[in-house]
Each structure stands twice: as structure tokens, then as C-alpha cells.
Tab-separated table of C-alpha atoms and ligand atoms in Angstrom:
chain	number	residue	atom	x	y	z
A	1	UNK	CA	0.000	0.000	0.000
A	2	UNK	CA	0.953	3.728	-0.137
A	3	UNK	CA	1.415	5.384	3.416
A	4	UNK	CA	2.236	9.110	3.785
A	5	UNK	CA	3.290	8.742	0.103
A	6	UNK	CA	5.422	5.859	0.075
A	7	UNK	CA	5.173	1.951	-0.680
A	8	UNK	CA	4.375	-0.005	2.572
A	9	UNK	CA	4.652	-3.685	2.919
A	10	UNK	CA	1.327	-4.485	3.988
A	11	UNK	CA	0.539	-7.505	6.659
A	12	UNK	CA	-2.314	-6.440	8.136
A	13	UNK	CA	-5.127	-7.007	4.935
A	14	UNK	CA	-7.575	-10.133	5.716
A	15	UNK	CA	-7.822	-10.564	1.478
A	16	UNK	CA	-6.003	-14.192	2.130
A	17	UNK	CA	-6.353	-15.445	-1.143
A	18	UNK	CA	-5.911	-11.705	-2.848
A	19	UNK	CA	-9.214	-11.334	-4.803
A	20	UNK	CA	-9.147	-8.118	-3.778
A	21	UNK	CA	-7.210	-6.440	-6.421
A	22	UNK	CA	-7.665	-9.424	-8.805
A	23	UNK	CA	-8.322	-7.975	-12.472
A	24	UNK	CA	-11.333	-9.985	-12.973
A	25	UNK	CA	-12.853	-9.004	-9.629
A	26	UNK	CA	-11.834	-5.345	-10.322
A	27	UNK	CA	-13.858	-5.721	-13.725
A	28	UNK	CA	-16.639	-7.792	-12.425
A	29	UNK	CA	-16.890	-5.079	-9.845
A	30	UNK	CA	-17.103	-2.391	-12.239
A	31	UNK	CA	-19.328	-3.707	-14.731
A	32	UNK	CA	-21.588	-4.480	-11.938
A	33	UNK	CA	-21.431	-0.735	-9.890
A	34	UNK	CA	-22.549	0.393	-14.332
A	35	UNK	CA	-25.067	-1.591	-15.078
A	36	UNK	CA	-26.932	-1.508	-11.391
A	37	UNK	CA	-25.560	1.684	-9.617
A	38	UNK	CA	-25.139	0.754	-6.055
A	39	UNK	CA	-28.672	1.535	-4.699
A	40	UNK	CA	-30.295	-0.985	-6.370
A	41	UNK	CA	-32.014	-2.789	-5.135
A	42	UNK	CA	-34.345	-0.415	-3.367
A	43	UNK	CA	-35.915	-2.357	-0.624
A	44	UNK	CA	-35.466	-5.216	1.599
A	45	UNK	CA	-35.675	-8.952	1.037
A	46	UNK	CA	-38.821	-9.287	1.695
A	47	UNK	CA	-40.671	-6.418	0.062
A	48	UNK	CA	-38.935	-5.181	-2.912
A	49	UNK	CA	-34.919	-6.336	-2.672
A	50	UNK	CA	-35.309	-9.639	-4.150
A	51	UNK	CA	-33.437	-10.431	-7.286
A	52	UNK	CA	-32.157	-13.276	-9.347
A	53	UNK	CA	-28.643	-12.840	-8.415
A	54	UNK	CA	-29.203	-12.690	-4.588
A	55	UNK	CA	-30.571	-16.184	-4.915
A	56	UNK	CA	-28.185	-17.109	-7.006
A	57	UNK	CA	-25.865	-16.233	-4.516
A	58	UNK	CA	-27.435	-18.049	-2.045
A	59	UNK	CA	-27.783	-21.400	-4.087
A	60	UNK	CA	-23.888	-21.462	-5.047
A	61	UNK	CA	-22.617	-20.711	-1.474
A	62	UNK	CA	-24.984	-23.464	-0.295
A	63	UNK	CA	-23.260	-25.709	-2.907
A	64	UNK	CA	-19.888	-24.548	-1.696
A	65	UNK	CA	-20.109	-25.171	1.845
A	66	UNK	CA	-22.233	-28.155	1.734
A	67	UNK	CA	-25.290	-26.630	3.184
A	68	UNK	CA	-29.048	-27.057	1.729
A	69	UNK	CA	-29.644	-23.421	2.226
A	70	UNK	CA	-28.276	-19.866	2.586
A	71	UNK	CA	-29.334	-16.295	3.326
A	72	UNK	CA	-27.386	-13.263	2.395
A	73	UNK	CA	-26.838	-10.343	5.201
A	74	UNK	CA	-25.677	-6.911	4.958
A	75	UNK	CA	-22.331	-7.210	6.949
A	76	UNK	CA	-20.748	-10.353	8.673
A	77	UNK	CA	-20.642	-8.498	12.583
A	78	UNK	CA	-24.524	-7.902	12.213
A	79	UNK	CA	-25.139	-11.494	10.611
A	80	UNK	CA	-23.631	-13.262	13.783
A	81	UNK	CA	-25.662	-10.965	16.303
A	82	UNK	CA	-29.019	-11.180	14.427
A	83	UNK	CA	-28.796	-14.538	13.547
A	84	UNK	CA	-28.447	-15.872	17.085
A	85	UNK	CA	-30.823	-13.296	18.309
A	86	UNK	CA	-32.970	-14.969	15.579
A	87	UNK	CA	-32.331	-18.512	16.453
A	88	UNK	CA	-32.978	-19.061	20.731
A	89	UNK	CA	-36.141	-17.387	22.346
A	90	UNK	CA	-35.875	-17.250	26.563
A	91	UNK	CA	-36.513	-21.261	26.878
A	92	UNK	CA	-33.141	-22.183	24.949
A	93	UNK	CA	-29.965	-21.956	25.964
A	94	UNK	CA	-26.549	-20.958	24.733
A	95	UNK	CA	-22.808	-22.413	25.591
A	96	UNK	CA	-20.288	-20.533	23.597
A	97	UNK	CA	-16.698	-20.099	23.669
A	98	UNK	CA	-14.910	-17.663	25.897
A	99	UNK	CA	-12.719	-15.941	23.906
A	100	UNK	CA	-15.272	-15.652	21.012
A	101	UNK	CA	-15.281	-12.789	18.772
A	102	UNK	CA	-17.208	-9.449	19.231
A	103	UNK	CA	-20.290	-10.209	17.209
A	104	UNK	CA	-20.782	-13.396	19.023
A	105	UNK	CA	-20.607	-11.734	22.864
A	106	UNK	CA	-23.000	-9.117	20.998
A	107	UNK	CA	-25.472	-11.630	19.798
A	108	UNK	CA	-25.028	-13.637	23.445
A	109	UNK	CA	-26.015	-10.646	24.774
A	110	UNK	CA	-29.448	-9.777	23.005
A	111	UNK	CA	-30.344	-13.690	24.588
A	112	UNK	CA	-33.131	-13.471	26.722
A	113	UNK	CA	-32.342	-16.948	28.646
A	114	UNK	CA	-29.538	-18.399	30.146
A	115	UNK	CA	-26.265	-18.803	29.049
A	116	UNK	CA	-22.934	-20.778	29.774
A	117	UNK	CA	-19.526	-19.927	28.887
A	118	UNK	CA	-17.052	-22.502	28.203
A	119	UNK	CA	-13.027	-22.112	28.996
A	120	UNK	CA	-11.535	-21.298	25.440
A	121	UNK	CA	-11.024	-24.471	23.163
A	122	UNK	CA	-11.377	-26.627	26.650
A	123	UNK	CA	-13.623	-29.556	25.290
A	124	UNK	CA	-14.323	-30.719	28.959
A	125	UNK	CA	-15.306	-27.557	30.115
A	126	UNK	CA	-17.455	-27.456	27.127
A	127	UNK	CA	-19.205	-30.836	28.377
A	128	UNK	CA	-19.256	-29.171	32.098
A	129	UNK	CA	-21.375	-26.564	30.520
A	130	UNK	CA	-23.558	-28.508	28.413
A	131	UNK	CA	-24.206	-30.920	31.311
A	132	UNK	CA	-25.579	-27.572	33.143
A	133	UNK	CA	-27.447	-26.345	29.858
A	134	UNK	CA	-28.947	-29.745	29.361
A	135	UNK	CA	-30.673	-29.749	33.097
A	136	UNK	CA	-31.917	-25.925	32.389
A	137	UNK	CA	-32.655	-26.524	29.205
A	138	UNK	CA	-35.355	-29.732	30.018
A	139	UNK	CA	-36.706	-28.239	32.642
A	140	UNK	CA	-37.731	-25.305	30.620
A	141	UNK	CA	-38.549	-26.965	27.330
A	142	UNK	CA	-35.738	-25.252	25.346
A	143	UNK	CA	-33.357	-26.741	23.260
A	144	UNK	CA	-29.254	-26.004	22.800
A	145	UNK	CA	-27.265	-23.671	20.663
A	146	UNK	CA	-23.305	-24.216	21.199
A	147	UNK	CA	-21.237	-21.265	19.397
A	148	UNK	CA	-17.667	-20.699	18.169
A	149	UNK	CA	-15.313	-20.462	15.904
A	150	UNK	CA	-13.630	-22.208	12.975
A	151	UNK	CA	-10.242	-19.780	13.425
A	152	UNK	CA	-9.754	-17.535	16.294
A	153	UNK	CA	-8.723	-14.464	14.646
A	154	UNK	CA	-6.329	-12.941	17.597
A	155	UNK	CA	-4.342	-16.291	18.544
A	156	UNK	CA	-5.553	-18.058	14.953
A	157	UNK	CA	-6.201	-21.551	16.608
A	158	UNK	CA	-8.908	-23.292	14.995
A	159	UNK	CA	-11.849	-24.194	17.410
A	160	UNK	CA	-12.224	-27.699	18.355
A	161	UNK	CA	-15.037	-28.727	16.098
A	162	UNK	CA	-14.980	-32.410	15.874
A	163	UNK	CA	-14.477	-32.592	19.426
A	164	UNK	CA	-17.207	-30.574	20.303
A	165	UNK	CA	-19.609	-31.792	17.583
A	166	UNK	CA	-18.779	-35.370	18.745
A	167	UNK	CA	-20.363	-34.643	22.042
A	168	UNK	CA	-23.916	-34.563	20.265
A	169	UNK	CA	-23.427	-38.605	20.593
A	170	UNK	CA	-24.091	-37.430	24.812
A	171	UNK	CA	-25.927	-34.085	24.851
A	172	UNK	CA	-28.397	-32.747	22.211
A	173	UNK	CA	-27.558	-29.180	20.449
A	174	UNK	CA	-27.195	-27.769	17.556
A	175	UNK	CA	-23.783	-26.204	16.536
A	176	UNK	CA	-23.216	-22.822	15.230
A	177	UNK	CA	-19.702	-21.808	14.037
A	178	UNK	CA	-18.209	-18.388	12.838
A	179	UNK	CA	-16.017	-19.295	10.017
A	180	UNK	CA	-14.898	-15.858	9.082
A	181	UNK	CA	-11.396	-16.569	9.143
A	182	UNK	CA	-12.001	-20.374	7.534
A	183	UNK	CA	-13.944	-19.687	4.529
A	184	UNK	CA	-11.402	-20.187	1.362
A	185	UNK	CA	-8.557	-20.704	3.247
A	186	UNK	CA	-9.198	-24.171	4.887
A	187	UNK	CA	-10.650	-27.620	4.058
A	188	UNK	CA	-9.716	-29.474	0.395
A	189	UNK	CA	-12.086	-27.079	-1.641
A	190	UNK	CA	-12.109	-23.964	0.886
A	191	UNK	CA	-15.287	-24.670	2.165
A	192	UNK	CA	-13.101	-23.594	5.540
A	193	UNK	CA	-12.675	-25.458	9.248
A	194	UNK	CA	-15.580	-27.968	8.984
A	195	UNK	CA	-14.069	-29.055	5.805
A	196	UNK	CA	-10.386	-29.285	7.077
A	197	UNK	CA	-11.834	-31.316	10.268
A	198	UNK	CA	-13.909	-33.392	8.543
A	199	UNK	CA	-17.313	-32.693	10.233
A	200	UNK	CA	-18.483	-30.416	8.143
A	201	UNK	CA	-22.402	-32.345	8.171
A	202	UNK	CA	-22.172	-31.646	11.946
A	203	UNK	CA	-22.172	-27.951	11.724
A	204	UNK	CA	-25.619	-27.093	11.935
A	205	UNK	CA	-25.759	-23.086	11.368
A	206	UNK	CA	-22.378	-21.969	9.437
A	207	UNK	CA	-21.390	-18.371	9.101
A	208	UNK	CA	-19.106	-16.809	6.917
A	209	UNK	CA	-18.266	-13.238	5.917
A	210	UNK	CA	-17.242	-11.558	2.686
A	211	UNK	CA	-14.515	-9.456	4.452
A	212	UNK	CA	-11.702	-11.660	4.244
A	213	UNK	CA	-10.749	-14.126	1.740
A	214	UNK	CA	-13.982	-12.760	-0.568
A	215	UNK	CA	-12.066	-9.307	-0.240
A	216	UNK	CA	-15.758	-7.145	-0.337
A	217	UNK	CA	-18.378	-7.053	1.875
A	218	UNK	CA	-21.139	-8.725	3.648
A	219	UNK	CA	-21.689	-12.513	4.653
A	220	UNK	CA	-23.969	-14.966	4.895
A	221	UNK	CA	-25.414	-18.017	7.050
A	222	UNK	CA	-25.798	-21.373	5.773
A	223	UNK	CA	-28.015	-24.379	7.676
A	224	UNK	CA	-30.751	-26.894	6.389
A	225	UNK	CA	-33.530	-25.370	4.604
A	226	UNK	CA	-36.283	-25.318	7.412
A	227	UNK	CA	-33.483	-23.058	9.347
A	228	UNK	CA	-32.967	-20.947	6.987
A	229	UNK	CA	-36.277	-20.230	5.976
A	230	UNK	CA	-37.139	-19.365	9.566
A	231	UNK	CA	-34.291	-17.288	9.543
A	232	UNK	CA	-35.762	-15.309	6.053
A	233	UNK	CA	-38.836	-14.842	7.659
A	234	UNK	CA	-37.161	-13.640	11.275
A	235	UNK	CA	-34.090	-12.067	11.333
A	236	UNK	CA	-34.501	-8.757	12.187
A	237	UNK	CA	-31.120	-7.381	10.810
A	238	UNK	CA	-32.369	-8.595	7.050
A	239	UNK	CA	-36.630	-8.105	7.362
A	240	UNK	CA	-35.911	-4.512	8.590
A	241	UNK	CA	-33.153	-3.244	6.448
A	242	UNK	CA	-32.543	-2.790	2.533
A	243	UNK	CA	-30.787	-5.987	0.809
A	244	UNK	CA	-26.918	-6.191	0.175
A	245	UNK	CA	-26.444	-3.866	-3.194
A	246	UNK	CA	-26.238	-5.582	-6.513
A	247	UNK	CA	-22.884	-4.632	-7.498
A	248	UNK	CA	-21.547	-6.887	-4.161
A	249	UNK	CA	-23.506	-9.999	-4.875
A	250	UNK	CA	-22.160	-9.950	-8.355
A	251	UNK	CA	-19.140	-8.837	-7.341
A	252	UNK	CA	-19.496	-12.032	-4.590
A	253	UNK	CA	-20.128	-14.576	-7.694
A	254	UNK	CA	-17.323	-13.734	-9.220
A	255	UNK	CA	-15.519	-14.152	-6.245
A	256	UNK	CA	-16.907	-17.268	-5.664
A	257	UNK	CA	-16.319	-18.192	-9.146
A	258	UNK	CA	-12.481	-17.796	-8.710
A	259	UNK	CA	-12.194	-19.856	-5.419
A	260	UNK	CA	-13.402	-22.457	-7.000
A	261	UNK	CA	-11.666	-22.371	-10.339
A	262	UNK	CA	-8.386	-21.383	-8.932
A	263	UNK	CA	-6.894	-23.605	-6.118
A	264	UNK	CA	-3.512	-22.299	-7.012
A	265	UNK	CA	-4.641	-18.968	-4.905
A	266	UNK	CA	-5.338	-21.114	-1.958
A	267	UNK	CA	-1.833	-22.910	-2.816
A	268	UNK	CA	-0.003	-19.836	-2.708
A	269	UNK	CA	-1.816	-18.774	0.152
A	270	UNK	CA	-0.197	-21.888	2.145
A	271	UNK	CA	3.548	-21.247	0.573
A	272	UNK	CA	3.866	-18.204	1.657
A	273	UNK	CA	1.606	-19.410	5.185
A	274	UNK	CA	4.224	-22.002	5.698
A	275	UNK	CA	7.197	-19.789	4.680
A	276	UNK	CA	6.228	-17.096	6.830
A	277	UNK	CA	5.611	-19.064	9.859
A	278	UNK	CA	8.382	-21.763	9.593
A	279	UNK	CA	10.936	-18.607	9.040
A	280	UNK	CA	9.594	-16.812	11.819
A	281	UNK	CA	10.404	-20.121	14.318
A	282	UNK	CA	13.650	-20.780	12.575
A	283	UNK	CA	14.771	-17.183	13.756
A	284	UNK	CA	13.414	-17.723	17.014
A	285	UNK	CA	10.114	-15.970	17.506
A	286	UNK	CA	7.066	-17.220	19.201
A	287	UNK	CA	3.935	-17.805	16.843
A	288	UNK	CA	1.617	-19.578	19.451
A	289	UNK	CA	-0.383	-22.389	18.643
A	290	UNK	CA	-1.731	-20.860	15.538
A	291	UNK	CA	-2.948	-23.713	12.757
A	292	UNK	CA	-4.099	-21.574	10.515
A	293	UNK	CA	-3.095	-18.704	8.161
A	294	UNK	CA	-3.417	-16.096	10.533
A	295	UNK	CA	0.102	-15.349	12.267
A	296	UNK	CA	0.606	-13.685	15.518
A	297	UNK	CA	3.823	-13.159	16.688
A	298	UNK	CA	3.983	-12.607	20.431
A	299	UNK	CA	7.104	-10.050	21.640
A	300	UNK	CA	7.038	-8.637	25.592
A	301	UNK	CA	6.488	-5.176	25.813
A	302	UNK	CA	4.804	-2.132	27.260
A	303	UNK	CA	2.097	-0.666	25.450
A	304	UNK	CA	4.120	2.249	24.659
A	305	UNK	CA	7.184	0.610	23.971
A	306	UNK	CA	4.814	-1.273	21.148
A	307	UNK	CA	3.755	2.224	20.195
A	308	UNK	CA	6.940	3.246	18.896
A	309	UNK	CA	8.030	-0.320	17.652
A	310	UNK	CA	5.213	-0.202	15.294
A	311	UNK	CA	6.048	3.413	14.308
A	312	UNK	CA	9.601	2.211	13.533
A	313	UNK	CA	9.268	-1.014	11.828
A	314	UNK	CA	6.525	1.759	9.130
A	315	UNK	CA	8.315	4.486	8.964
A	316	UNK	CA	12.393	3.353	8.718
A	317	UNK	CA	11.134	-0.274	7.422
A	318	UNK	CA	8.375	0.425	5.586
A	319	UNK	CA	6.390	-2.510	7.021
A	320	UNK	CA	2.686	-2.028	7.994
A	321	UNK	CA	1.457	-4.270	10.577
A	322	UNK	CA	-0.792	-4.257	13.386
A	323	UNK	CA	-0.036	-4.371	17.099
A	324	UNK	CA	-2.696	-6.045	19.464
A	325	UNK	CA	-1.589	-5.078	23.390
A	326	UNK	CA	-4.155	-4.854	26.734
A	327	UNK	CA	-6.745	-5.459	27.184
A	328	UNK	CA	-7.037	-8.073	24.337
A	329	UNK	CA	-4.101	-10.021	25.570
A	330	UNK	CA	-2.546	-9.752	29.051
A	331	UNK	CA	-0.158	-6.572	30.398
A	332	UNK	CA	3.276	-6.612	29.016
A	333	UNK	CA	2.433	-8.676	26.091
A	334	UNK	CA	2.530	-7.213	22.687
A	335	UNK	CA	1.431	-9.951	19.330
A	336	UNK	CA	2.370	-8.253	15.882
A	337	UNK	CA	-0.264	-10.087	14.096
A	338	UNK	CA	0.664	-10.860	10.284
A	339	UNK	CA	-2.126	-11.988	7.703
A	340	UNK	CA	0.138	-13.373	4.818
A	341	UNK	CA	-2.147	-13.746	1.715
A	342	UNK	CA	-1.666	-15.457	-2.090
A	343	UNK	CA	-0.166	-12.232	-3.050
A	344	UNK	CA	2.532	-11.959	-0.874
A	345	UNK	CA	6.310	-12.995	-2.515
A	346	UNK	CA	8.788	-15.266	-1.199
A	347	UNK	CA	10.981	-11.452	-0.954
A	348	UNK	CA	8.073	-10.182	1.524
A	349	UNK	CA	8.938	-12.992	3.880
A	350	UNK	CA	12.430	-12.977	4.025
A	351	UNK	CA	12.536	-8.964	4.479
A	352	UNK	CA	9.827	-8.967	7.106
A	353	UNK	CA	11.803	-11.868	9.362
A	354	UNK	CA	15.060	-9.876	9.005
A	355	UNK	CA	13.675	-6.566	9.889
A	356	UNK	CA	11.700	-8.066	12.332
A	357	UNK	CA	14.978	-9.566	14.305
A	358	UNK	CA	16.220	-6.276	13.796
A	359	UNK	CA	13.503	-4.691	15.597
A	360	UNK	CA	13.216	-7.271	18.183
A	361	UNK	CA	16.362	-6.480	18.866
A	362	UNK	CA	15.955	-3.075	19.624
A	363	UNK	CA	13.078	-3.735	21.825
A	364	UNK	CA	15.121	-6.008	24.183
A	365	UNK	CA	17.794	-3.535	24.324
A	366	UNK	CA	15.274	-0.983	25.447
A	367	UNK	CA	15.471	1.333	22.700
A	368	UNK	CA	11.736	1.801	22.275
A	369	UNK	CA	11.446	2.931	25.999
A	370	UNK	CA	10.833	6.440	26.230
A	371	UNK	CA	8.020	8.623	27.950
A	372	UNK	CA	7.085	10.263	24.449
A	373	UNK	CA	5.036	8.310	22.249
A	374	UNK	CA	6.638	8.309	18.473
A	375	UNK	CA	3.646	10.349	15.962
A	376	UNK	CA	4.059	12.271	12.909
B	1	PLP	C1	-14.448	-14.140	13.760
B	1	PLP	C2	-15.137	-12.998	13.093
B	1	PLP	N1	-16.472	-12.989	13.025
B	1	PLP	C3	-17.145	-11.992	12.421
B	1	PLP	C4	-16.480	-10.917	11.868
B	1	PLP	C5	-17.278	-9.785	11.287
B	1	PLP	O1	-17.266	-9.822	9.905
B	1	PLP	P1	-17.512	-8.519	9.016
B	1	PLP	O2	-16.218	-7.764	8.967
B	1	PLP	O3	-17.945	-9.081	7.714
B	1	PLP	O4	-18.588	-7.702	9.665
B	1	PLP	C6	-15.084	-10.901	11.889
B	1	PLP	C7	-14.349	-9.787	11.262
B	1	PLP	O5	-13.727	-8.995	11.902
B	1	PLP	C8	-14.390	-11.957	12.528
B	1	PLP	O6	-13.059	-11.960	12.594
């Protein structure tokens, strides 16, 4: 990217398998915004927003992630939220991960019953919980709705789906999972962490988003068609709002179109993936237990001294990355958090690890300790 007017290296862009600025997509994209304008269509779903291409949408990521059916929403943060708003009334009950993304603690939170929080990725916690919801949720006549994630986008673990979905052989719930981080980059055909697991049929409500590996906007849910349906007829966030503008679900089908017709973006996705986070170990950093693309690397720091090691490594590097410090992880911990995509070069990784030692170094010798703050 360009920066203050000068070419950045850019880490910090969630377009994994770089659609983004792919020449079709930027022609699909413009073709589209001509022929529709971006205020069509004029109304939502249900009253005037319909349109062939919306369900055309739907019907080809249904195909792609296995599902029977699919609706389209606005924006992936407001899918999550109004979708489990949608799906429990005060009877049911909800067991979700701990360290679950905003959109799911948002939805959690519009829940009019009870809900149980399980330690993050701890599969016998999980069971602790679901023991509790299954007493509650018998005793009112509800039913279960586990939630979490494919990828966790801070630490980039993948949830622990199988496990989790092989407790429905002991408990009965249905499982919904945020795949934002999965969709296109995991599983044989991208159909993301389900697919990769191999218990993709046991995720009951699936969620992915345009944002990342689509590179545009919006996102959808995917479930069995009697879900779904409900869902058309009773999400708020989609009944009361206008419908996602044509030049993004054709812009989305193109999208699609690629993933499927070009593996080699998800292939060169992994290189650099594995590149990146084999180098990174090999000159002694710690990456976590990351298993995915997403590639955090965790330094010890103040949150000013992470302040001016960010300002640094941009301005006399020319790296852009982003810095994640308290409260999202603990005090004195800094994680420069690296999104390689299928668009990165073999020369991106190799200058980013040696500048990065550099910098490293710097920060252990104290060099980015100073009571001012670094700004332009
Ligand atoms: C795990 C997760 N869920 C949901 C979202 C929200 O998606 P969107 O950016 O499409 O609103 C994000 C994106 O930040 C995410 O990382």
C-alpha cells in the first residue's frame, strides 16, 4: 500500500487469497457498480430487494459449503448478532466459547435466557457446561445452541469442532460456528474449518463473511432449509433493512467463481503461510499455537514501547502491521499479528523476518522505551 506517500509492505489485509485487487474481480466489480448503480435494489428482502442474483448467490454458497440453504446479510458483525438473536427465544440456551469474537458476545447478549460460557477451546469444560445447559434446558422446554469459531482471529487456533460436535453422541444441540477466518482458506475445496476437520455435516448453522478471503463485503449463514427459511422470515437485521447492493452480490459470484476455479490462490496462500511461519520459528520468535493462516507473533512489551516499535518497523522499514496489546491479551504482552495472503512474494517474507529480528532487537535492548510516544 501507499502510506504518507510511500510503498508499505502491507501484513495487516484479511484478502487471504488476494481477490481483492484481482483484475477480474476489479472488472466484475465495475461492470456491476454500471449496469446496477449501487442503490439498487431499493428495498429489503422481503418487500422489494429480491433479485435473481441474490438467490443465485445463495444457491452457489450453499453448494460450496455443503449446506441445503443460505441467506445473504448486509455485513458479517450484524449477521452473527441477528442470527443468534434470531435462532434461541428465553426457553433455549446458549454455551459458547470464551474468547469468542465481538459479534458473538453481541449476539449472546441480546439472549433473553440463560447462558454458559465454556473455557476457550477446553472440550471438557465445554461438556461441564452442556451438562448444566442440558438440566436448564429440560426443565424449561428449550433446546441447545453451542457457538464458536472455525479460526480464532487474535491467537488463529482453529476451534475444536470435531471434538465438540462429537459430544452430540451425549448431549443434544445444535452447533453454530463463525467461520470468518475459515472460509477459502481451509478444508480441500475452501469450504473452511468444517471441511479441514472433517465434520463439516455436523455444523448445523455456518457463518461466513465476505470481508476476508472474498475481499468485499457482507456474509452470509448457511443451515438446512427449514433453518434458513425461519431465519428469512425472522431475522430482524435482514426483514428490517434494505438488501446487500447488486454490485456486491455480483461482485461475490465472481468471487466465488475464482475460489473455485483457482486452487492455485489457496496454494499460494499456504507457501507463503508455511514460509512465513516456519521462518519466523527458525529465527526464534514465538507464533503460538496458531494452525491456521493467521500469524501472531507474540514479543514482551509495554504498550508504549509497542507504540513506537510499530512506528519504527513503518516508517524506517516500511512494514505495515498491526499491534494487538491490553486489554485483548494480558499486560506486558505485545502480538504483531501478520495476515500473509496469495499475493505476498517469497521477498516479503524474508525482508519482514530480518527486519523483524532487527527490531526485536531493539526492543530487548530498550530502545523503544521512552516517555514520548513516536507520531508524525
Ligand atoms: C471471527 C469474526 N467474526 C465476524 C467478523 C465480522 O465480519 P464482518 O467484517 O464481515 O462484519 C469478523 C471480522 O472482523 C471476525 O473476525
Amino acid at each position: 500500500m501507499t502510506f504518507r506517500g510511500k510503498e508499505r509492505l502491507n501484513w495487516s489485509l484479511n484478502n487471504y487469497l488476494g481477490l481483492a485487487d484481482h483484475p477480474e474481480v476489479r472488472k466484475a466489480d465495475a461492470e456491476a457498480a454500471a449496469d446496477f448503480g449501487f442503490a439498487s435494489p431499493m428495498g429489503a428482502r422481503m418487500m422489494s430487494g429480491n433479485s435473481n442474483y441474490h438467490e443465485q448467490l445463495e444457491a452457489e454458497l450453499s453448494a460450496f459449503v455443503m449446506k441445503e440453504d443460505t441467506i445473504l446479510c448486509n455485513f458479517g458483525y450484524q449477521a452473527m448478532v441477528s442470527s443468534i438473536d434470531c435462532l434461541v427465544d428465553r426457553r433455549d440456551v446458549i454455551v459458547y466459547d470464551s474468547e469468542s469474537h465481538a459479534c458473538i458476545i453481541d449476539g449472546v447478549r441480546l439472549h433473553m435466557g440463560k447462558r454458559y460460557v465454556f473455557k476457550h477451546n477446553d472440550v471438557e469444560d465445554c461438556e461441564k457446561q452442556l451438562q448444566r445447559a442440558t438440566a436448564l434446558a429440560e426443565e424449561q422446554g428449550g433446546a441447545i445452541l453451542v457457538i464458536t469459531e472455525g479460526v480464532f482471529g487474535m491467537r488463529g487456533d482453529q476451534g475444536k469442532l470435531k471434538e465438540i460436535a462429537a459430544l452430540k453422541k451425549k448431549y443434544k444441540f445444535r452447533l453454530f460456528v463463525d467461520d470468518a477466518h475459515g472460509i477459502g482458506t481451509l478444508g480441500a475445496t475452501g469450504a473452511g474449518t468444517g471441511e479441514e476437520q472433517g465434520c463439516q455435516d455436523d455444523i448445523d448453522v455456518y457463518f461466513g463473511t465476505f470481508a476476508k478471503s472474498f475481499g468485499l463485503i457482507g456474509g452470509f449463514i448457511s443451515s438446512n432449509e427449514q433453518v434458513v427459511e425461519y431465519m428469512r422470515y425472522n431475522m430482524r437485521s435482514q426483514i428490517f433493512a434494505k438488501a446487500l447492493p447488486m454490485p456486491l452480490v455480483i461482485g461475490a459470484l465472481k468471487r466465488l467463481e475464482l475460489m473455485r476455479n483457482h486452487p492455485e490462490l489457496k496454494g499460494n496462500l499456504w507457501k507463503i503461510t508455511h514460509s512465513l511461519q516456519k521462518g519466523l520459528v527458525d529465527a526464534g520468535f514465538d507464533i503460538g499455537v496458531t494452525d491456521s493462516c493467521v500469524t501472531p507473533v507474540y514479543m514482551n512489551g509495554s504498550i508504549p514501547e509497542a507504540t513506537n516499535l510499530i512506528f519504527d518497523l513503518r516508517e524506517n522499514y516500511n512494514i505495515f502491521c498491526s499491534m494487538v496489546v491490553y486489554p485483548v491479551v494480558p499486560k506486558g504482552m505485545i502480538i504483531l499479528r501478520l495476515i500473509p495472503t496469495a499475493v505476498h512474494t517469497q521477498a516479503d517474507v524474508d525482508y519482514t523476518i530480518e527486519c523483524f529480528s532487527k527490531i526485536v532487537g531493539k526492543l530487548k535492548s530498550g530502545e523503544y522505551m521512552s516517555d514520548k510516544i513516536a507520531s508524525v
